[in-house]
Amino acid sequence: MLPIYYTYRKGAPKAAQILLISVTWFCSAGGHDSIITESPKLASYFGTKTRYEEVNPFLVSNPLLVTRKHDLLPNSCTPLQIVSVIRHGTRYPTKKQIKKLKKMYSLIQESTSNCDLVKELKSWNMWYEDWMDGQLVKKGEEDMKNLAYRLASLFPSLFTSDKFHKCKMSFTTSSKHRCVDSTKAFISGLAHTYLRLPLPTEDTLESAACRNPVVNDSLMRFFDHCEKFVAQVEDNDSAMHEVDKFKKGPEMKRVLHKISDLLSVPEHELSADLIQVAFFTCSFELAINNDANSPWCRLFDEEDAKALEYLNDLKQYWKRGYGYDINSRSSCNLFQHIFQHLDTAVSESKRSQQISTPVVMQFGHAETLLPLLALMGLFKDEKPLTADNFSKHMDQKFRSGRIVPYASNLVFVLYHCDLAESPEEEYQVQMLLNENLLPFPHSQESVCLFDDLKKQYSHLLDGCHVKDECQLTVAYTSEGEL
C-alpha cells in the first residue's frame, strides 16, 4: 500500500482544516503511470530547497535505514557525546515566495497559448496561501522523526531511555515555528519511535519540562544579532552584485527567453526572480506532495535547472558563505559553544564523572549551518563563485543542495578510546554531515585527536570575538569595504 501524507492548516478549526491528500504515485512526462523509484532529474538542483533524500537516496525506499559510507571508530572507542546543528525539515514556501508565485500564476492565466502545458498550469490548483509562510509540513515532521531514529540507532549508547528520563539531553532551537516544530518532532521520534516510550499525559508534561526545546536566537539565528552583517550584507543591495550580474547574464537570459516562448508571456513581464519562484514551486510540489510530474517541473529541463541552481548558490555564497568574512565570523559564538560542550565532556571524563550532557541537539536554518561550515573552512573552492564562472559550477565544492538540503545536519561525535599506551590519544572526534563522515579540512582525515582539533581551530576558539567583530563602526558607508 502506498503511503499517504496529510497536510492541514495549523490553528484552523477542525471542520475548516484544509486537507490535502497526496499519494506517492507519479505519472511520467509521457503519460505512463509508474512508481518513482529514483529521484526525478531536476531534484538535485534545488539548492537549499532540495529534499534530504537527494543526498541519501536510499531513504526514498527506507527512511529508517541506517547506513554510512565509512565505518565509525572501532569498538575500542566509546562515544561520549554528540553535539549537532540541524536544519529544520521540509517547509511550506514563505509568504514572500507565495506572493511571487501568485504573480507568476496570474501571468500564466493571461497567456493566450493553447499548448497542453499552459492549459495544465492554468487548471493547476493554486493551493499555497499566505498563512503557510514557511511553516513545517507533515513531511518535515517525518524528516525529523526519522532523523532522530537513525542518529539514535547509530549511537545507541548515547540515546538511552535513562539519559532521556534524567534530562541528560539538551534541545535548543531558533524561535521560528518551523524550527520549534522540527525540534518537537525530533524529540517525538526519539522518545516514541526509537525509545518506544509512552506518549506524554497531562500528569507527565510538567516533569518533562527539561526535555522541551529552549529557544535561543543568539545561537541559532546569530546572523540577526550581528549588526555589521545586517548593515553590510543583509540590507546592502550592492553586496549581491554577483547575483544581480548573473540574473542579467547569458545563462539566465536564455532561460528567461525560453520560458517566455513556452508560456507566451512577454519577456518584459518576466524576471529572474519570477522564473526562480516557478522553479522552486516544482521543488515544493516534489518535497511536499511527492509530485514529480507537476506542470511546474515540466517547464524546465536540466540545462535550465543548472543555471537556476547556480543562481541560488551564488546568493548563498555571497550572503551566507565565503563571499564576505563577516558571514562566517558572525557564527563564532555557535562554534565556541560547540567546543565548550566537547571540552566539558572531556574534563568530566578525565575526572571519571558521568557526562552531564551526552546529547546536545540544536535546531536552526540553512543560514545557521552555511556560515558555520565556512568558518571551519569546509567546501571552499579555490576561486570565489562569480557570475562569470557558471561553466565550472558542476565541479565546485560549494553546492548548497548537497550541503544544506532540508533536515541537513552537522554532527560532532566525541569518543573516549582505550589506548593506555598513548593517553594523549584517548579523546578523538569525528564529524558527520548529513550522516556521512566529513573529512577535517586541515588533514582530509575522518578522525582527529581532540587536542589537535583545538589547536587547528585555536584562532577561532581564542581569537574570534563576535561582539567586537559585529559592532558597526561609525565610519562605515554602503560604499565601503565589505
GROMACS .gro file of N, CA and C in nm, residues 234-335:
model
  306
  234GLU      N    1   2.317   4.183   0.468
  234GLU     CA    2   2.172   4.155   0.464
  234GLU      C    3   2.092   4.269   0.401
  235ASP      N    4   2.117   4.390   0.445
  235ASP     CA    5   2.040   4.506   0.398
  235ASP      C    6   2.112   4.590   0.292
  236ASN      N    7   2.221   4.537   0.240
  236ASN     CA    8   2.301   4.613   0.143
  236ASN      C    9   2.284   4.551   0.004
  237ASP      N   10   2.205   4.615  -0.080
  237ASP     CA   11   2.177   4.560  -0.213
  237ASP      C   12   2.304   4.538  -0.295
  238SER      N   13   2.404   4.624  -0.277
  238SER     CA   14   2.525   4.612  -0.357
  238SER      C   15   2.606   4.488  -0.321
  239ALA      N   16   2.581   4.430  -0.202
  239ALA     CA   17   2.654   4.310  -0.160
  239ALA      C   18   2.625   4.191  -0.251
  240MET      N   19   2.510   4.193  -0.319
  240MET     CA   20   2.470   4.083  -0.406
  240MET      C   21   2.496   4.116  -0.553
  241HIS      N   22   2.601   4.193  -0.580
  241HIS     CA   23   2.625   4.237  -0.718
  241HIS      C   24   2.654   4.120  -0.812
  242GLU      N   25   2.717   4.014  -0.762
  242GLU     CA   26   2.743   3.897  -0.847
  242GLU      C   27   2.614   3.825  -0.881
  243VAL      N   28   2.523   3.820  -0.785
  243VAL     CA   29   2.392   3.758  -0.808
  243VAL      C   30   2.316   3.839  -0.913
  244ASP      N   31   2.313   3.970  -0.896
  244ASP     CA   32   2.242   4.057  -0.990
  244ASP      C   33   2.303   4.048  -1.131
  245LYS      N   34   2.434   4.037  -1.135
  245LYS     CA   35   2.503   4.027  -1.265
  245LYS      C   36   2.465   3.896  -1.336
  246PHE      N   37   2.456   3.787  -1.259
  246PHE     CA   38   2.420   3.658  -1.319
  246PHE      C   39   2.275   3.660  -1.368
  247LYS      N   40   2.188   3.729  -1.295
  247LYS     CA   41   2.048   3.739  -1.337
  247LYS      C   42   2.035   3.803  -1.475
  248LYS      N   43   2.129   3.892  -1.506
  248LYS     CA   44   2.125   3.962  -1.635
  248LYS      C   45   2.218   3.898  -1.738
  249GLY      N   46   2.285   3.791  -1.699
  249GLY     CA   47   2.383   3.727  -1.786
  249GLY      C   48   2.321   3.634  -1.888
  250PRO      N   49   2.404   3.577  -1.976
  250PRO     CA   50   2.353   3.495  -2.088
  250PRO      C   51   2.280   3.368  -2.044
  251GLU      N   52   2.325   3.306  -1.935
  251GLU     CA   53   2.261   3.182  -1.891
  251GLU      C   54   2.116   3.206  -1.849
  252MET      N   55   2.095   3.310  -1.768
  252MET     CA   56   1.959   3.339  -1.723
  252MET      C   57   1.875   3.401  -1.834
  253LYS      N   58   1.937   3.477  -1.924
  253LYS     CA   59   1.863   3.532  -2.038
  253LYS      C   60   1.807   3.420  -2.125
  254ARG      N   61   1.888   3.314  -2.141
  254ARG     CA   62   1.841   3.200  -2.221
  254ARG      C   63   1.719   3.135  -2.158
  255VAL      N   64   1.725   3.115  -2.025
  255VAL     CA   65   1.612   3.053  -1.954
  255VAL      C   66   1.489   3.144  -1.963
  256LEU      N   67   1.511   3.273  -1.942
  256LEU     CA   68   1.402   3.369  -1.947
  256LEU      C   69   1.334   3.368  -2.085
  257HIS      N   70   1.415   3.367  -2.189
  257HIS     CA   71   1.361   3.368  -2.325
  257HIS      C   72   1.283   3.239  -2.352
  258LYS      N   73   1.336   3.128  -2.306
  258LYS     CA   74   1.270   3.000  -2.328
  258LYS      C   75   1.134   2.996  -2.259
  259ILE      N   76   1.129   3.036  -2.132
  259ILE     CA   77   1.004   3.032  -2.056
  259ILE      C   78   0.903   3.131  -2.115
  260SER      N   79   0.951   3.244  -2.161
  260SER     CA   80   0.863   3.342  -2.225
  260SER      C   81   0.796   3.281  -2.348
  261ASP      N   82   0.874   3.214  -2.431
  261ASP     CA   83   0.819   3.150  -2.551
  261ASP      C   84   0.723   3.037  -2.514
  262LEU      N   85   0.763   2.958  -2.416
  262LEU     CA   86   0.684   2.841  -2.377
  262LEU      C   87   0.547   2.881  -2.324
  263LEU      N   88   0.544   2.989  -2.247
  263LEU     CA   89   0.420   3.033  -2.183
  263LEU      C   90   0.344   3.139  -2.263
  264SER      N   91   0.409   3.190  -2.368
  264SER     CA   92   0.352   3.303  -2.443
  264SER      C   93   0.325   3.421  -2.350
  265VAL      N   94   0.424   3.449  -2.267
  265VAL     CA   95   0.420   3.565  -2.176
  265VAL      C   96   0.531   3.660  -2.220
  266PRO      N   97   0.502   3.788  -2.240
  266PRO     CA   98   0.606   3.882  -2.284
  266PRO      C   99   0.727   3.881  -2.192
  267GLU      N  100   0.846   3.883  -2.251
  267GLU     CA  101   0.969   3.876  -2.172
  267GLU      C  102   0.980   3.989  -2.071
  268HIS      N  103   0.932   4.108  -2.109
  268HIS     CA  104   0.947   4.222  -2.019
  268HIS      C  105   0.861   4.208  -1.893
  269GLU      N  106   0.763   4.117  -1.896
  269GLU     CA  107   0.680   4.095  -1.778
  269GLU      C  108   0.739   3.989  -1.684
  270LEU      N  109   0.837   3.918  -1.734
  270LEU     CA  110   0.904   3.816  -1.653
  270LEU      C  111   1.032   3.873  -1.593
  271SER      N  112   1.088   3.802  -1.496
  271SER     CA  113   1.216   3.840  -1.435
  271SER      C  114   1.283   3.714  -1.386
  272ALA      N  115   1.412   3.725  -1.352
  272ALA     CA  116   1.484   3.609  -1.297
  272ALA      C  117   1.418   3.562  -1.169
  273ASP      N  118   1.367   3.655  -1.087
  273ASP     CA  119   1.303   3.618  -0.960
  273ASP      C  120   1.176   3.537  -0.985
  274LEU      N  121   1.095   3.577  -1.084
  274LEU     CA  122   0.972   3.503  -1.113
  274LEU      C  123   1.003   3.366  -1.172
  275ILE      N  124   1.104   3.359  -1.257
  275ILE     CA  125   1.145   3.229  -1.312
  275ILE      C  126   1.193   3.139  -1.198
  276GLN      N  127   1.269   3.196  -1.106
  276GLN     CA  128   1.321   3.116  -0.995
  276GLN      C  129   1.209   3.066  -0.905
  277VAL      N  130   1.107   3.148  -0.880
  277VAL     CA  131   0.998   3.103  -0.793
  277VAL      C  132   0.916   2.994  -0.862
  278ALA      N  133   0.906   3.000  -0.996
  278ALA     CA  134   0.839   2.892  -1.070
  278ALA      C  135   0.917   2.762  -1.054
  279PHE      N  136   1.050   2.772  -1.061
  279PHE     CA  137   1.138   2.655  -1.042
  279PHE      C  138   1.124   2.601  -0.901
  280PHE      N  139   1.122   2.690  -0.802
  280PHE     CA  140   1.108   2.646  -0.664
  280PHE      C  141   0.970   2.586  -0.637
  281THR      N  142   0.869   2.629  -0.714
  281THR     CA  143   0.737   2.568  -0.699
  281THR      C  144   0.743   2.421  -0.736
  282CYS      N  145   0.823   2.390  -0.838
  282CYS     CA  146   0.848   2.249  -0.870
  282CYS      C  147   0.907   2.178  -0.750
  283SER      N  148   1.003   2.244  -0.682
  283SER     CA  149   1.069   2.181  -0.567
  283SER      C  150   0.970   2.160  -0.452
  284PHE      N  151   0.881   2.256  -0.430
  284PHE     CA  152   0.781   2.242  -0.323
  284PHE      C  153   0.680   2.132  -0.355
  285GLU      N  154   0.638   2.127  -0.481
  285GLU     CA  155   0.544   2.023  -0.521
  285GLU      C  156   0.604   1.883  -0.502
  286LEU      N  157   0.734   1.872  -0.531
  286LEU     CA  158   0.802   1.744  -0.512
  286LEU      C  159   0.823   1.713  -0.365
  287ALA      N  160   0.876   1.811  -0.289
  287ALA     CA  161   0.911   1.786  -0.149
  287ALA      C  162   0.787   1.769  -0.061
  288ILE      N  163   0.683   1.848  -0.087
  288ILE     CA  164   0.565   1.845  -0.001
  288ILE      C  165   0.466   1.738  -0.044
  289ASN      N  166   0.442   1.730  -0.176
  289ASN     CA  167   0.336   1.642  -0.226
  289ASN      C  168   0.386   1.520  -0.302
  290ASN      N  169   0.519   1.503  -0.308
  290ASN     CA  170   0.575   1.392  -0.385
  290ASN      C  171   0.529   1.393  -0.530
  291ASP      N  172   0.503   1.510  -0.582
  291ASP     CA  173   0.452   1.522  -0.719
  291ASP      C  174   0.566   1.556  -0.814
  292ALA      N  175   0.624   1.454  -0.873
  292ALA     CA  176   0.735   1.474  -0.966
  292ALA      C  177   0.686   1.512  -1.105
  293ASN      N  178   0.555   1.502  -1.127
  293ASN     CA  179   0.501   1.530  -1.259
  293ASN      C  180   0.422   1.661  -1.261
  294SER      N  181   0.447   1.747  -1.164
  294SER     CA  182   0.380   1.876  -1.161
  294SER      C  183   0.410   1.952  -1.291
  295PRO      N  184   0.312   2.025  -1.344
  295PRO     CA  185   0.340   2.105  -1.464
  295PRO      C  186   0.450   2.208  -1.441
  296TRP      N  187   0.469   2.251  -1.315
  296TRP     CA  188   0.576   2.346  -1.285
  296TRP      C  189   0.713   2.283  -1.311
  297CYS      N  190   0.723   2.152  -1.291
  297CYS     CA  191   0.850   2.083  -1.315
  297CYS      C  192   0.875   2.066  -1.465
  298ARG      N  193   0.769   2.050  -1.542
  298ARG     CA  194   0.786   2.027  -1.685
  298ARG      C  195   0.817   2.156  -1.761
  299LEU      N  196   0.815   2.268  -1.691
  299LEU     CA  197   0.858   2.395  -1.751
  299LEU      C  198   1.009   2.396  -1.778
  300PHE      N  199   1.083   2.314  -1.701
  300PHE     CA  200   1.229   2.324  -1.700
  300PHE      C  201   1.295   2.193  -1.742
  301ASP      N  202   1.413   2.207  -1.804
  301ASP     CA  203   1.496   2.089  -1.829
  301ASP      C  204   1.623   2.101  -1.744
  302GLU      N  205   1.712   2.004  -1.757
  302GLU     CA  206   1.831   2.002  -1.671
  302GLU      C  207   1.923   2.122  -1.697
  303GLU      N  208   1.929   2.168  -1.821
  303GLU     CA  209   2.012   2.284  -1.851
  303GLU      C  210   1.960   2.408  -1.778
  304ASP      N  211   1.828   2.423  -1.779
  304ASP     CA  212   1.766   2.533  -1.703
  304ASP      C  213   1.797   2.519  -1.555
  305ALA      N  214   1.781   2.396  -1.507
  305ALA     CA  215   1.798   2.369  -1.363
  305ALA      C  216   1.939   2.402  -1.315
  306LYS      N  217   2.037   2.374  -1.397
  306LYS     CA  218   2.176   2.403  -1.359
  306LYS      C  219   2.198   2.554  -1.345
  307ALA      N  220   2.141   2.632  -1.435
  307ALA     CA  221   2.154   2.778  -1.426
  307ALA      C  222   2.082   2.830  -1.302
  308LEU      N  223   1.965   2.776  -1.273
  308LEU     CA  224   1.888   2.822  -1.157
  308LEU      C  225   1.951   2.777  -1.026
  309GLU      N  226   2.014   2.659  -1.028
  309GLU     CA  227   2.087   2.615  -0.910
  309GLU      C  228   2.204   2.710  -0.883
  310TYR      N  229   2.274   2.748  -0.989
  310TYR     CA  230   2.389   2.836  -0.972
  310TYR      C  231   2.346   2.974  -0.920
  311LEU      N  232   2.232   3.021  -0.966
  311LEU     CA  233   2.179   3.148  -0.917
  311LEU      C  234   2.157   3.140  -0.766
  312ASN      N  235   2.100   3.031  -0.720
  312ASN     CA  236   2.076   3.013  -0.576
  312ASN      C  237   2.208   2.998  -0.501
  313ASP      N  238   2.302   2.923  -0.557
  313ASP     CA  239   2.431   2.904  -0.490
  313ASP      C  240   2.510   3.034  -0.480
  314LEU      N  241   2.501   3.117  -0.584
  314LEU     CA  242   2.566   3.248  -0.578
  314LEU      C  243   2.514   3.329  -0.461
  315LYS      N  244   2.382   3.328  -0.444
  315LYS     CA  245   2.323   3.402  -0.333
  315LYS      C  246   2.372   3.348  -0.200
  316GLN      N  247   2.371   3.216  -0.185
  316GLN     CA  248   2.415   3.156  -0.058
  316GLN      C  249   2.563   3.183  -0.032
  317TYR      N  250   2.643   3.179  -0.138
  317TYR     CA  251   2.787   3.201  -0.124
  317TYR      C  252   2.816   3.343  -0.075
  318TRP      N  253   2.749   3.442  -0.135
  318TRP     CA  254   2.778   3.581  -0.101
  318TRP      C  255   2.705   3.628   0.022
  319LYS      N  256   2.595   3.565   0.055
  319LYS     CA  257   2.516   3.611   0.170
  319LYS      C  258   2.542   3.528   0.295
  320ARG      N  259   2.580   3.401   0.279
  320ARG     CA  260   2.596   3.312   0.395
  320ARG      C  261   2.730   3.238   0.398
  321GLY      N  262   2.799   3.236   0.287
  321GLY     CA  263   2.922   3.158   0.280
  321GLY      C  264   3.046   3.243   0.277
  322TYR      N  265   3.136   3.210   0.183
  322TYR     CA  266   3.269   3.270   0.180
  322TYR      C  267   3.273   3.410   0.118
  323GLY      N  268   3.162   3.459   0.066
  323GLY     CA  269   3.161   3.588  -0.002
  323GLY      C  270   3.221   3.701   0.079
  324TYR      N  271   3.181   3.712   0.205
  324TYR     CA  272   3.232   3.817   0.295
  324TYR      C  273   3.268   3.753   0.429
  325ASP      N  274   3.378   3.798   0.487
  325ASP     CA  275   3.427   3.739   0.612
  325ASP      C  276   3.323   3.745   0.724
  326ILE      N  277   3.247   3.854   0.728
  326ILE     CA  278   3.152   3.871   0.839
  326ILE      C  279   3.043   3.763   0.836
  327ASN      N  280   3.016   3.706   0.718
  327ASN     CA  281   2.916   3.597   0.710
  327ASN      C  282   2.951   3.484   0.806
  328SER      N  283   3.075   3.436   0.795
  328SER     CA  284   3.117   3.323   0.878
  328SER      C  285   3.157   3.367   1.018
  329ARG      N  286   3.222   3.483   1.029
  329ARG     CA  287   3.268   3.529   1.161
  329ARG      C  288   3.152   3.550   1.257
  330SER      N  289   3.036   3.581   1.202
  330SER     CA  290   2.919   3.601   1.288
  330SER      C  291   2.875   3.473   1.359
  331SER      N  292   2.925   3.357   1.312
  331SER     CA  293   2.887   3.229   1.374
  331SER      C  294   2.984   3.184   1.482
  332CYS      N  295   3.079   3.270   1.519
  332CYS     CA  296   3.182   3.231   1.616
  332CYS      C  297   3.124   3.183   1.749
  333ASN      N  298   3.022   3.251   1.797
  333ASN     CA  299   2.963   3.209   1.925
  333ASN      C  300   2.912   3.066   1.920
  334LEU      N  301   2.847   3.030   1.810
  334LEU     CA  302   2.797   2.893   1.795
  334LEU      C  303   2.912   2.794   1.790
  335PHE      N  304   3.017   2.827   1.715
  335PHE     CA  305   3.134   2.740   1.707
  335PHE      C  306   3.197   2.721   1.845
   0.00000   0.00000   0.00000
